Amino acid sequence: MKVNGQDYNSNMPPMSQLTDDEVANIATYVLNSWGNPGGRVTSAEAAQIRQGQAGQRLGGPLMRCAGCCSPRC
């Protein structure tokens, strides 16, 4: 992606400084914004997903299916 003439590789850096509760709050906000169907992510779910993603390369999918916006599928 190019922004103001600068190329970016589109990988989001790790957010290890955020707590599981903060990650859950952000995910819940996204699930309920911009026309998304809504839902809630708990801090326990965020911890489980983060643990499952530990050590994986950046850019790996967090969602379980392509049909919805819930990590609980």
PDB file of N, CA and C in Angstrom:
ATOM      1  N   MET A   1       0.848  -1.153   0.000  1.00  0.00           N
ATOM      2  CA  MET A   1       0.000   0.000   0.000  1.00  0.00           C
ATOM      3  C   MET A   1       0.902   1.226   0.000  1.00  0.00           C
ATOM      4  N   LYS A   2       0.484   2.246  -0.734  1.00  0.00           N
ATOM      5  CA  LYS A   2       1.253   3.480  -0.779  1.00  0.00           C
ATOM      6  C   LYS A   2       0.419   4.603  -0.178  1.00  0.00           C
ATOM      7  N   VAL A   3       0.987   5.313   0.793  1.00  0.00           N
ATOM      8  CA  VAL A   3       0.322   6.437   1.445  1.00  0.00           C
ATOM      9  C   VAL A   3       1.238   7.641   1.358  1.00  0.00           C
ATOM     10  N   ASN A   4       0.759   8.705   0.742  1.00  0.00           N
ATOM     11  CA  ASN A   4       1.545   9.935   0.582  1.00  0.00           C
ATOM     12  C   ASN A   4       2.927   9.647   0.008  1.00  0.00           C
ATOM     13  N   GLY A   5       2.975   8.743  -0.969  1.00  0.00           N
ATOM     14  CA  GLY A   5       4.230   8.424  -1.633  1.00  0.00           C
ATOM     15  C   GLY A   5       5.115   7.434  -0.909  1.00  0.00           C
ATOM     16  N   GLN A   6       4.727   6.966   0.258  1.00  0.00           N
ATOM     17  CA  GLN A   6       5.529   5.999   1.009  1.00  0.00           C
ATOM     18  C   GLN A   6       4.871   4.636   0.961  1.00  0.00           C
ATOM     19  N   ASP A   7       5.689   3.598   0.655  1.00  0.00           N
ATOM     20  CA  ASP A   7       5.188   2.230   0.602  1.00  0.00           C
ATOM     21  C   ASP A   7       5.125   1.621   2.002  1.00  0.00           C
ATOM     22  N   TYR A   8       4.031   0.878   2.257  1.00  0.00           N
ATOM     23  CA  TYR A   8       3.850   0.133   3.500  1.00  0.00           C
ATOM     24  C   TYR A   8       3.547  -1.311   3.136  1.00  0.00           C
ATOM     25  N   ASN A   9       4.033  -2.257   3.948  1.00  0.00           N
ATOM     26  CA  ASN A   9       3.834  -3.668   3.627  1.00  0.00           C
ATOM     27  C   ASN A   9       2.537  -4.224   4.198  1.00  0.00           C
ATOM     28  N   SER A  10       1.720  -3.402   4.812  1.00  0.00           N
ATOM     29  CA  SER A  10       0.383  -3.751   5.304  1.00  0.00           C
ATOM     30  C   SER A  10       0.368  -4.737   6.463  1.00  0.00           C
ATOM     31  N   ASN A  11       1.485  -5.046   7.057  1.00  0.00           N
ATOM     32  CA  ASN A  11       1.489  -5.900   8.244  1.00  0.00           C
ATOM     33  C   ASN A  11       1.324  -5.044   9.486  1.00  0.00           C
ATOM     34  N   MET A  12       0.415  -5.464  10.344  1.00  0.00           N
ATOM     35  CA  MET A  12       0.203  -4.748  11.596  1.00  0.00           C
ATOM     36  C   MET A  12       1.182  -5.283  12.636  1.00  0.00           C
ATOM     37  N   PRO A  13       1.858  -4.400  13.352  1.00  0.00           N
ATOM     38  CA  PRO A  13       2.796  -4.873  14.367  1.00  0.00           C
ATOM     39  C   PRO A  13       2.067  -5.563  15.519  1.00  0.00           C
ATOM     40  N   PRO A  14       2.759  -6.419  16.252  1.00  0.00           N
ATOM     41  CA  PRO A  14       2.128  -7.079  17.396  1.00  0.00           C
ATOM     42  C   PRO A  14       1.653  -6.051  18.421  1.00  0.00           C
ATOM     43  N   MET A  15       0.603  -6.378  19.102  1.00  0.00           N
ATOM     44  CA  MET A  15       0.041  -5.488  20.122  1.00  0.00           C
ATOM     45  C   MET A  15       0.203  -6.107  21.505  1.00  0.00           C
ATOM     46  N   SER A  16       1.395  -6.607  21.784  1.00  0.00           N
ATOM     47  CA  SER A  16       1.637  -7.304  23.048  1.00  0.00           C
ATOM     48  C   SER A  16       1.534  -6.392  24.267  1.00  0.00           C
ATOM     49  N   GLN A  17       1.587  -5.070  24.057  1.00  0.00           N
ATOM     50  CA  GLN A  17       1.475  -4.147  25.185  1.00  0.00           C
ATOM     51  C   GLN A  17       0.030  -4.022  25.663  1.00  0.00           C
ATOM     52  N   LEU A  18      -0.942  -4.481  24.860  1.00  0.00           N
ATOM     53  CA  LEU A  18      -2.343  -4.420  25.255  1.00  0.00           C
ATOM     54  C   LEU A  18      -2.710  -5.635  26.093  1.00  0.00           C
ATOM     55  N   THR A  19      -3.581  -5.432  27.060  1.00  0.00           N
ATOM     56  CA  THR A  19      -4.068  -6.545  27.864  1.00  0.00           C
ATOM     57  C   THR A  19      -5.139  -7.296  27.071  1.00  0.00           C
ATOM     58  N   ASP A  20      -5.466  -8.505  27.519  1.00  0.00           N
ATOM     59  CA  ASP A  20      -6.532  -9.268  26.873  1.00  0.00           C
ATOM     60  C   ASP A  20      -7.855  -8.512  26.947  1.00  0.00           C
ATOM     61  N   ASP A  21      -8.097  -7.821  28.044  1.00  0.00           N
ATOM     62  CA  ASP A  21      -9.319  -7.042  28.196  1.00  0.00           C
ATOM     63  C   ASP A  21      -9.371  -5.902  27.176  1.00  0.00           C
ATOM     64  N   GLU A  22      -8.246  -5.236  26.962  1.00  0.00           N
ATOM     65  CA  GLU A  22      -8.199  -4.146  25.980  1.00  0.00           C
ATOM     66  C   GLU A  22      -8.426  -4.685  24.567  1.00  0.00           C
ATOM     67  N   VAL A  23      -7.817  -5.822  24.244  1.00  0.00           N
ATOM     68  CA  VAL A  23      -8.019  -6.432  22.930  1.00  0.00           C
ATOM     69  C   VAL A  23      -9.488  -6.814  22.752  1.00  0.00           C
ATOM     70  N   ALA A  24     -10.100  -7.386  23.786  1.00  0.00           N
ATOM     71  CA  ALA A  24     -11.515  -7.754  23.729  1.00  0.00           C
ATOM     72  C   ALA A  24     -12.395  -6.523  23.520  1.00  0.00           C
ATOM     73  N   ASN A  25     -12.085  -5.438  24.198  1.00  0.00           N
ATOM     74  CA  ASN A  25     -12.861  -4.206  24.035  1.00  0.00           C
ATOM     75  C   ASN A  25     -12.746  -3.655  22.620  1.00  0.00           C
ATOM     76  N   ILE A  26     -11.559  -3.689  22.050  1.00  0.00           N
ATOM     77  CA  ILE A  26     -11.361  -3.213  20.680  1.00  0.00           C
ATOM     78  C   ILE A  26     -12.130  -4.096  19.704  1.00  0.00           C
ATOM     79  N   ALA A  27     -12.015  -5.421  19.858  1.00  0.00           N
ATOM     80  CA  ALA A  27     -12.716  -6.352  18.966  1.00  0.00           C
ATOM     81  C   ALA A  27     -14.228  -6.166  19.077  1.00  0.00           C
ATOM     82  N   THR A  28     -14.726  -5.982  20.284  1.00  0.00           N
ATOM     83  CA  THR A  28     -16.163  -5.759  20.480  1.00  0.00           C
ATOM     84  C   THR A  28     -16.597  -4.474  19.799  1.00  0.00           C
ATOM     85  N   TYR A  29     -15.790  -3.436  19.911  1.00  0.00           N
ATOM     86  CA  TYR A  29     -16.099  -2.168  19.239  1.00  0.00           C
ATOM     87  C   TYR A  29     -16.192  -2.371  17.725  1.00  0.00           C
ATOM     88  N   VAL A  30     -15.223  -3.059  17.152  1.00  0.00           N
ATOM     89  CA  VAL A  30     -15.216  -3.299  15.706  1.00  0.00           C
ATOM     90  C   VAL A  30     -16.426  -4.136  15.297  1.00  0.00           C
ATOM     91  N   LEU A  31     -16.754  -5.143  16.096  1.00  0.00           N
ATOM     92  CA  LEU A  31     -17.913  -5.994  15.783  1.00  0.00           C
ATOM     93  C   LEU A  31     -19.229  -5.221  15.783  1.00  0.00           C
ATOM     94  N   ASN A  32     -19.256  -4.074  16.454  1.00  0.00           N
ATOM     95  CA  ASN A  32     -20.482  -3.306  16.575  1.00  0.00           C
ATOM     96  C   ASN A  32     -20.442  -1.979  15.826  1.00  0.00           C
ATOM     97  N   SER A  33     -19.449  -1.781  14.973  1.00  0.00           N
ATOM     98  CA  SER A  33     -19.282  -0.516  14.254  1.00  0.00           C
ATOM     99  C   SER A  33     -19.277  -0.733  12.746  1.00  0.00           C
ATOM    100  N   TRP A  34     -19.463   0.342  12.012  1.00  0.00           N
ATOM    101  CA  TRP A  34     -19.341   0.367  10.546  1.00  0.00           C
ATOM    102  C   TRP A  34     -20.224  -0.667   9.849  1.00  0.00           C
ATOM    103  N   GLY A  35     -21.420  -0.882  10.377  1.00  0.00           N
ATOM    104  CA  GLY A  35     -22.349  -1.794   9.741  1.00  0.00           C
ATOM    105  C   GLY A  35     -22.112  -3.267  10.026  1.00  0.00           C
ATOM    106  N   ASN A  36     -21.162  -3.581  10.901  1.00  0.00           N
ATOM    107  CA  ASN A  36     -20.948  -4.977  11.274  1.00  0.00           C
ATOM    108  C   ASN A  36     -22.152  -5.472  12.074  1.00  0.00           C
ATOM    109  N   PRO A  37     -22.378  -6.793  12.101  1.00  0.00           N
ATOM    110  CA  PRO A  37     -23.598  -7.319  12.714  1.00  0.00           C
ATOM    111  C   PRO A  37     -23.640  -7.271  14.237  1.00  0.00           C
ATOM    112  N   GLY A  38     -22.553  -6.967  14.888  1.00  0.00           N
ATOM    113  CA  GLY A  38     -22.549  -6.867  16.344  1.00  0.00           C
ATOM    114  C   GLY A  38     -22.053  -8.132  17.010  1.00  0.00           C
ATOM    115  N   GLY A  39     -21.900  -8.043  18.301  1.00  0.00           N
ATOM    116  CA  GLY A  39     -21.397  -9.166  19.070  1.00  0.00           C
ATOM    117  C   GLY A  39     -20.502  -8.688  20.181  1.00  0.00           C
ATOM    118  N   ARG A  40     -19.993  -9.628  20.936  1.00  0.00           N
ATOM    119  CA  ARG A  40     -19.121  -9.294  22.070  1.00  0.00           C
ATOM    120  C   ARG A  40     -18.001 -10.316  22.141  1.00  0.00           C
ATOM    121  N   VAL A  41     -16.796  -9.841  22.386  1.00  0.00           N
ATOM    122  CA  VAL A  41     -15.633 -10.700  22.617  1.00  0.00           C
ATOM    123  C   VAL A  41     -15.227 -10.517  24.065  1.00  0.00           C
ATOM    124  N   THR A  42     -15.082 -11.606  24.791  1.00  0.00           N
ATOM    125  CA  THR A  42     -14.672 -11.527  26.200  1.00  0.00           C
ATOM    126  C   THR A  42     -13.158 -11.536  26.295  1.00  0.00           C
ATOM    127  N   SER A  43     -12.649 -11.137  27.446  1.00  0.00           N
ATOM    128  CA  SER A  43     -11.195 -11.164  27.639  1.00  0.00           C
ATOM    129  C   SER A  43     -10.672 -12.603  27.603  1.00  0.00           C
ATOM    130  N   ALA A  44     -11.484 -13.570  28.051  1.00  0.00           N
ATOM    131  CA  ALA A  44     -11.075 -14.981  27.986  1.00  0.00           C
ATOM    132  C   ALA A  44     -10.958 -15.442  26.540  1.00  0.00           C
ATOM    133  N   GLU A  45     -11.889 -15.015  25.683  1.00  0.00           N
ATOM    134  CA  GLU A  45     -11.805 -15.361  24.258  1.00  0.00           C
ATOM    135  C   GLU A  45     -10.596 -14.708  23.601  1.00  0.00           C
ATOM    136  N   ALA A  46     -10.339 -13.447  23.949  1.00  0.00           N
ATOM    137  CA  ALA A  46      -9.172 -12.759  23.401  1.00  0.00           C
ATOM    138  C   ALA A  46      -7.890 -13.475  23.819  1.00  0.00           C
ATOM    139  N   ALA A  47      -7.809 -13.895  25.073  1.00  0.00           N
ATOM    140  CA  ALA A  47      -6.630 -14.608  25.563  1.00  0.00           C
ATOM    141  C   ALA A  47      -6.448 -15.923  24.815  1.00  0.00           C
ATOM    142  N   GLN A  48      -7.550 -16.645  24.599  1.00  0.00           N
ATOM    143  CA  GLN A  48      -7.481 -17.924  23.896  1.00  0.00           C
ATOM    144  C   GLN A  48      -7.008 -17.737  22.453  1.00  0.00           C
ATOM    145  N   ILE A  49      -7.549 -16.735  21.777  1.00  0.00           N
ATOM    146  CA  ILE A  49      -7.144 -16.471  20.394  1.00  0.00           C
ATOM    147  C   ILE A  49      -5.691 -16.017  20.338  1.00  0.00           C
ATOM    148  N   ARG A  50      -5.299 -15.122  21.249  1.00  0.00           N
ATOM    149  CA  ARG A  50      -3.918 -14.635  21.255  1.00  0.00           C
ATOM    150  C   ARG A  50      -2.941 -15.774  21.535  1.00  0.00           C
ATOM    151  N   GLN A  51      -3.289 -16.657  22.448  1.00  0.00           N
ATOM    152  CA  GLN A  51      -2.423 -17.791  22.760  1.00  0.00           C
ATOM    153  C   GLN A  51      -2.270 -18.688  21.538  1.00  0.00           C
ATOM    154  N   GLY A  52      -3.364 -18.898  20.821  1.00  0.00           N
ATOM    155  CA  GLY A  52      -3.332 -19.722  19.620  1.00  0.00           C
ATOM    156  C   GLY A  52      -2.539 -19.104  18.497  1.00  0.00           C
ATOM    157  N   GLN A  53      -2.405 -17.777  18.496  1.00  0.00           N
ATOM    158  CA  GLN A  53      -1.670 -17.070  17.449  1.00  0.00           C
ATOM    159  C   GLN A  53      -0.204 -16.839  17.823  1.00  0.00           C
ATOM    160  N   ALA A  54       0.184 -17.136  19.042  1.00  0.00           N
ATOM    161  CA  ALA A  54       1.554 -16.872  19.503  1.00  0.00           C
ATOM    162  C   ALA A  54       2.563 -17.575  18.611  1.00  0.00           C
ATOM    163  N   GLY A  55       3.545 -16.838  18.173  1.00  0.00           N
ATOM    164  CA  GLY A  55       4.617 -17.394  17.367  1.00  0.00           C
ATOM    165  C   GLY A  55       4.295 -17.509  15.893  1.00  0.00           C
ATOM    166  N   GLN A  56       3.072 -17.175  15.479  1.00  0.00           N
ATOM    167  CA  GLN A  56       2.732 -17.240  14.068  1.00  0.00           C
ATOM    168  C   GLN A  56       3.194 -15.980  13.376  1.00  0.00           C
ATOM    169  N   ARG A  57       3.366 -16.091  12.080  1.00  0.00           N
ATOM    170  CA  ARG A  57       3.769 -14.928  11.291  1.00  0.00           C
ATOM    171  C   ARG A  57       2.670 -13.883  11.290  1.00  0.00           C
ATOM    172  N   LEU A  58       3.054 -12.629  11.131  1.00  0.00           N
ATOM    173  CA  LEU A  58       2.082 -11.548  11.042  1.00  0.00           C
ATOM    174  C   LEU A  58       1.189 -11.760   9.830  1.00  0.00           C
ATOM    175  N   GLY A  59      -0.026 -11.314   9.949  1.00  0.00           N
ATOM    176  CA  GLY A  59      -0.957 -11.393   8.837  1.00  0.00           C
ATOM    177  C   GLY A  59      -1.810 -12.639   8.835  1.00  0.00           C
ATOM    178  N   GLY A  60      -1.633 -13.540   9.808  1.00  0.00           N
ATOM    179  CA  GLY A  60      -2.450 -14.744   9.875  1.00  0.00           C
ATOM    180  C   GLY A  60      -3.866 -14.400  10.272  1.00  0.00           C
ATOM    181  N   PRO A  61      -4.834 -15.180   9.790  1.00  0.00           N
ATOM    182  CA  PRO A  61      -6.227 -14.871  10.098  1.00  0.00           C
ATOM    183  C   PRO A  61      -6.579 -15.177  11.550  1.00  0.00           C
ATOM    184  N   LEU A  62      -7.379 -14.317  12.152  1.00  0.00           N
ATOM    185  CA  LEU A  62      -7.884 -14.560  13.499  1.00  0.00           C
ATOM    186  C   LEU A  62      -9.296 -15.124  13.452  1.00  0.00           C
ATOM    187  N   MET A  63      -9.983 -14.916  12.355  1.00  0.00           N
ATOM    188  CA  MET A  63     -11.358 -15.374  12.252  1.00  0.00           C
ATOM    189  C   MET A  63     -11.396 -16.862  11.911  1.00  0.00           C
ATOM    190  N   ARG A  64     -12.450 -17.509  12.331  1.00  0.00           N
ATOM    191  CA  ARG A  64     -12.605 -18.938  12.105  1.00  0.00           C
ATOM    192  C   ARG A  64     -13.323 -19.254  10.802  1.00  0.00           C
ATOM    193  N   CYS A  65     -14.102 -18.317  10.273  1.00  0.00           N
ATOM    194  CA  CYS A  65     -14.816 -18.565   9.026  1.00  0.00           C
ATOM    195  C   CYS A  65     -14.889 -17.265   8.231  1.00  0.00           C
ATOM    196  N   ALA A  66     -15.249 -17.392   6.984  1.00  0.00           N
ATOM    197  CA  ALA A  66     -15.347 -16.205   6.137  1.00  0.00           C
ATOM    198  C   ALA A  66     -16.764 -15.640   6.125  1.00  0.00           C
ATOM    199  N   GLY A  67     -17.704 -16.301   6.793  1.00  0.00           N
ATOM    200  CA  GLY A  67     -19.096 -15.900   6.694  1.00  0.00           C
ATOM    201  C   GLY A  67     -19.576 -14.931   7.740  1.00  0.00           C
ATOM    202  N   CYS A  68     -18.761 -14.604   8.733  1.00  0.00           N
ATOM    203  CA  CYS A  68     -19.233 -13.670   9.751  1.00  0.00           C
ATOM    204  C   CYS A  68     -18.045 -12.944  10.378  1.00  0.00           C
ATOM    205  N   CYS A  69     -18.341 -12.104  11.341  1.00  0.00           N
ATOM    206  CA  CYS A  69     -17.299 -11.302  11.987  1.00  0.00           C
ATOM    207  C   CYS A  69     -17.030 -11.743  13.414  1.00  0.00           C
ATOM    208  N   SER A  70     -17.348 -12.976  13.764  1.00  0.00           N
ATOM    209  CA  SER A  70     -17.174 -13.419  15.133  1.00  0.00           C
ATOM    210  C   SER A  70     -16.020 -14.403  15.250  1.00  0.00           C
ATOM    211  N   PRO A  71     -15.085 -14.173  16.185  1.00  0.00           N
ATOM    212  CA  PRO A  71     -13.995 -15.134  16.375  1.00  0.00           C
ATOM    213  C   PRO A  71     -14.471 -16.412  17.041  1.00  0.00           C
ATOM    214  N   ARG A  72     -15.766 -16.483  17.399  1.00  0.00           N
ATOM    215  CA  ARG A  72     -16.286 -17.661  18.092  1.00  0.00           C
ATOM    216  C   ARG A  72     -16.826 -18.718  17.136  1.00  0.00           C
ATOM    217  N   CYS A  73     -16.741 -18.521  15.841  1.00  0.00           N
ATOM    218  CA  CYS A  73     -17.288 -19.505  14.880  1.00  0.00           C
ATOM    219  C   CYS A  73     -16.526 -20.804  14.920  1.00  0.00           C
TER     220      CYS A  73
END
